[in-house]
mmCIF file of C-alpha atoms in Angstrom:
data_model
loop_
_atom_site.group_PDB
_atom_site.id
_atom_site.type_symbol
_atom_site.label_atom_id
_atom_site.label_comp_id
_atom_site.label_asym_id
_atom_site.label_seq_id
_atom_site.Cartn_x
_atom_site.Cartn_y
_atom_site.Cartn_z
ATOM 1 C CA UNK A 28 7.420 -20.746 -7.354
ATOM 2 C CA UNK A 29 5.378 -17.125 -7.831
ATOM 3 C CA UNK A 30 2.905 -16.304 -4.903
ATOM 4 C CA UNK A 31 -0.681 -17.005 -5.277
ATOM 5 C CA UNK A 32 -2.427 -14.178 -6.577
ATOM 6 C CA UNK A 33 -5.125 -12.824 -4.448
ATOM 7 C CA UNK A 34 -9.027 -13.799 -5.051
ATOM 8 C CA UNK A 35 -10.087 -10.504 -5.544
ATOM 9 C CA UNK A 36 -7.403 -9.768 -7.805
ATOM 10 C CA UNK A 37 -7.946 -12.908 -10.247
ATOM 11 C CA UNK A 38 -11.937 -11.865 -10.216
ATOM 12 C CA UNK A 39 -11.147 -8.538 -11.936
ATOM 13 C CA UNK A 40 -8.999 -10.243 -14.117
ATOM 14 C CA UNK A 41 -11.839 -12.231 -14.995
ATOM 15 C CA UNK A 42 -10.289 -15.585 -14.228
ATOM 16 C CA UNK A 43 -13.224 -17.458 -13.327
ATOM 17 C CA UNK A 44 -15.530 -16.689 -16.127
ATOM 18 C CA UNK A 45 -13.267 -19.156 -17.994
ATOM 19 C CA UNK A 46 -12.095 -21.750 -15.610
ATOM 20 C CA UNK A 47 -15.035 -21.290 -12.218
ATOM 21 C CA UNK A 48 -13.683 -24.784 -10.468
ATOM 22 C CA UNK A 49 -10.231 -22.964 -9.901
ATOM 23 C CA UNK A 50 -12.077 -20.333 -7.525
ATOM 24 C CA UNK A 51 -10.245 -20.787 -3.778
ATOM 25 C CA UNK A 52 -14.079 -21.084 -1.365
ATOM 26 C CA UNK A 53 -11.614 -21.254 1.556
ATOM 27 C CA UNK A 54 -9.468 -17.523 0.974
ATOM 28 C CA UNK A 55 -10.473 -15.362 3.667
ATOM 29 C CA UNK A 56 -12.754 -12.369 2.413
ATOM 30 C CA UNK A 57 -12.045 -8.857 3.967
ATOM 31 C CA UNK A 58 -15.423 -6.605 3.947
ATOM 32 C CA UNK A 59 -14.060 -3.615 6.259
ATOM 33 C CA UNK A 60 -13.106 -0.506 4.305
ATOM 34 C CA UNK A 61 -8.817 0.751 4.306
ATOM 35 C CA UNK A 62 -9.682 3.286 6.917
ATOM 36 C CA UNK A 63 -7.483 6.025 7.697
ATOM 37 C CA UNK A 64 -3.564 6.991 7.349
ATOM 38 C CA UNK A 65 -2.022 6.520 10.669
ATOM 39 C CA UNK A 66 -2.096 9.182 13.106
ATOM 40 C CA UNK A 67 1.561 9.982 12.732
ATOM 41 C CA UNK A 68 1.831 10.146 9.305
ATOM 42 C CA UNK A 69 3.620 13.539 8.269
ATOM 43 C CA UNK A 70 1.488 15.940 5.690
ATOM 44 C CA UNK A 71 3.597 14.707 2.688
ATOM 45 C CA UNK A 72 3.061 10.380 3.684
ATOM 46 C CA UNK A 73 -0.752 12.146 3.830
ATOM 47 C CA UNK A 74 -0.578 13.073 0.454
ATOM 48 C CA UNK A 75 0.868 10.096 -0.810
ATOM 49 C CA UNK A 76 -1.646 7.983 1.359
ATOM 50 C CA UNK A 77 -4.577 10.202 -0.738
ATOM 51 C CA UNK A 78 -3.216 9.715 -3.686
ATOM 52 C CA UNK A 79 -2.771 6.096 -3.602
ATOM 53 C CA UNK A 80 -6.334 5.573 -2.432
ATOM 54 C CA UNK A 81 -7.787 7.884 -4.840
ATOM 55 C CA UNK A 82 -5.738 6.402 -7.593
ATOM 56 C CA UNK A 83 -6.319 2.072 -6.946
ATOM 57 C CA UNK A 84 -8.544 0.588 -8.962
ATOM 58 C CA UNK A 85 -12.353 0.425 -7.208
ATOM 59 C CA UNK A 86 -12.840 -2.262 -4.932
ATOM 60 C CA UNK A 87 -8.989 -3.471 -4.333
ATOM 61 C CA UNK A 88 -8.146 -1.662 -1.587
ATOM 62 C CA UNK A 89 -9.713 -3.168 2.278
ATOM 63 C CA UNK A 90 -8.611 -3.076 5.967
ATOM 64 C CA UNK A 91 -6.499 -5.745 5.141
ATOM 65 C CA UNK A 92 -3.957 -3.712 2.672
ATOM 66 C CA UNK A 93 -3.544 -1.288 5.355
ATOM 67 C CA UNK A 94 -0.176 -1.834 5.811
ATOM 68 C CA UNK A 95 1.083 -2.376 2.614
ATOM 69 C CA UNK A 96 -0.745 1.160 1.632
ATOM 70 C CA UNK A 97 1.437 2.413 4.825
ATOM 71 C CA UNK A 98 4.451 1.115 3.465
ATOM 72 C CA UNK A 99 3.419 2.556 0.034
ATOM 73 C CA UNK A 100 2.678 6.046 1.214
ATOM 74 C CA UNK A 101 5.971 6.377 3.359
ATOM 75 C CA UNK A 102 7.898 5.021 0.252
ATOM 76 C CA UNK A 103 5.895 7.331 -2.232
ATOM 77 C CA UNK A 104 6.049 10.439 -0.217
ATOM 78 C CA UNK A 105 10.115 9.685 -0.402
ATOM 79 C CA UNK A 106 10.539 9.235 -3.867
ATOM 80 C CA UNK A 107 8.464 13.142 -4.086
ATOM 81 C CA UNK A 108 10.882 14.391 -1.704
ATOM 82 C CA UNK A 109 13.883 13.490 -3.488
ATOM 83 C CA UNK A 110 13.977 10.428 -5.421
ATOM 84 C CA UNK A 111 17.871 11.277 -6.850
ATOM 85 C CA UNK A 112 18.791 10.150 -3.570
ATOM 86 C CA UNK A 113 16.465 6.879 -2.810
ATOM 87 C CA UNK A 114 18.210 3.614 -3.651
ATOM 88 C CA UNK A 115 17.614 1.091 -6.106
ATOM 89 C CA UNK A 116 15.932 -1.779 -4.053
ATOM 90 C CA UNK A 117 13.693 1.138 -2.081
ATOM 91 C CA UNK A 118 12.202 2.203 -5.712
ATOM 92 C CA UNK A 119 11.992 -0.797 -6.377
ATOM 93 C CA UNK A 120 9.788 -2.284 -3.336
ATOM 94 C CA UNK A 121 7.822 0.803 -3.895
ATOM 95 C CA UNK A 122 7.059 -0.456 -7.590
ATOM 96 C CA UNK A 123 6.614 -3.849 -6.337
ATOM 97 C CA UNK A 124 3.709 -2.360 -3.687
ATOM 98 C CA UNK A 125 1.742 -0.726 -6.428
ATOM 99 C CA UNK A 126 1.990 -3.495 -8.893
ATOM 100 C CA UNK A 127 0.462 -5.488 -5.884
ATOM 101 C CA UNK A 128 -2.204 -2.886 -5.675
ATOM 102 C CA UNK A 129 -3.046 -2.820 -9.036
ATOM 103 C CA UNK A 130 -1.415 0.495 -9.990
ATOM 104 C CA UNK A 131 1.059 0.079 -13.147
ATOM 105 C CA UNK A 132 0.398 -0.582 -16.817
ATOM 106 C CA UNK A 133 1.096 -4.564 -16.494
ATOM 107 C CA UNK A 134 -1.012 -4.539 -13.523
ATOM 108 C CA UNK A 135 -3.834 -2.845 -14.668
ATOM 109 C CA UNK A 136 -3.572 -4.355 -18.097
ATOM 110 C CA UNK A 137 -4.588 -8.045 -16.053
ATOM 111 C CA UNK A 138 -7.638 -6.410 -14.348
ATOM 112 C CA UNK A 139 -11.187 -6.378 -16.045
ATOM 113 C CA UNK A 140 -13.840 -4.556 -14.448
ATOM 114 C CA UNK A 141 -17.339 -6.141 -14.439
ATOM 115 C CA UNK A 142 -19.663 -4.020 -16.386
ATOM 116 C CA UNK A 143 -22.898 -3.594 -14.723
ATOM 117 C CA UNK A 144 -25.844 -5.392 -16.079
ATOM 118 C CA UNK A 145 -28.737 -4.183 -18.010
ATOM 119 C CA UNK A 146 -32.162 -4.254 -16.604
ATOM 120 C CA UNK A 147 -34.718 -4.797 -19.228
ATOM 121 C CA UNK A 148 -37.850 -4.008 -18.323
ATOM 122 C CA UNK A 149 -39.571 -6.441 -19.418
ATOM 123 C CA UNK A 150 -37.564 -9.228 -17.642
ATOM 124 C CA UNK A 151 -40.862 -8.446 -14.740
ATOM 125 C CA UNK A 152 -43.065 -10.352 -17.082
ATOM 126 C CA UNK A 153 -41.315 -13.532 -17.630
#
């Protein structure tokens, strides 16, 4: 059976706007931002930590993916050292971890970003 597939992740998909009665009420909702690489991260897991955060889609990424973006970075800032040498299943978690951020083709491909709604100016008189 495949894992449920986060909320926020089936929103930008655009799930809902067919099928609204599937939304889970009861998934908690994480408000706090990522935050911070941990403190002793070397300069290259910094780097990959940046360019992780700079590169996830807007909005995925909370205090609650903190980890996995640790894992991500450590795995990342590997494969730039010398990915000849990294083995199969570790390039392979590391795709797994971005897919699950949103970061590769099929990923991105599910996601739809919510285009932001006209104001008409005259909607004041109505």
């Amino acid at each position: 059976m495949p894992r449920k597939t986060p909320t926020r992740i089936l929103e930008a998909r655009g799930a809902f706007r067919k099928n609204p009665q599937r939304k889970r009420e009861d998934e908690p909702v994480v408000t706090e931002p990522l935050g911070s690489p941990p403190d002793g991260f070397k300069p290259d897991e910094v780097a990959a930590w940046r360019e992780i955060v700079e590169r996830a889609p807007l909005g995925v990424l909370t205090a609650a993916d903190w980890q996995c973006v640790v894992l991500a970075s450590k795995l990342f800032a590997e494969a730039m050292r010398d990915s000849e040498s990294m083995n199969a299943a570790r390039l392979s978690r590391l795709h797994s971890l971005l897919g699950d951020m949103g970061m590769t083709p099929s990923a991105r491909a599910s996601l739809s970003i919510a285009k932001p709604k006209e104001v008409n100016p005259f909607d004041q008189f109505r």
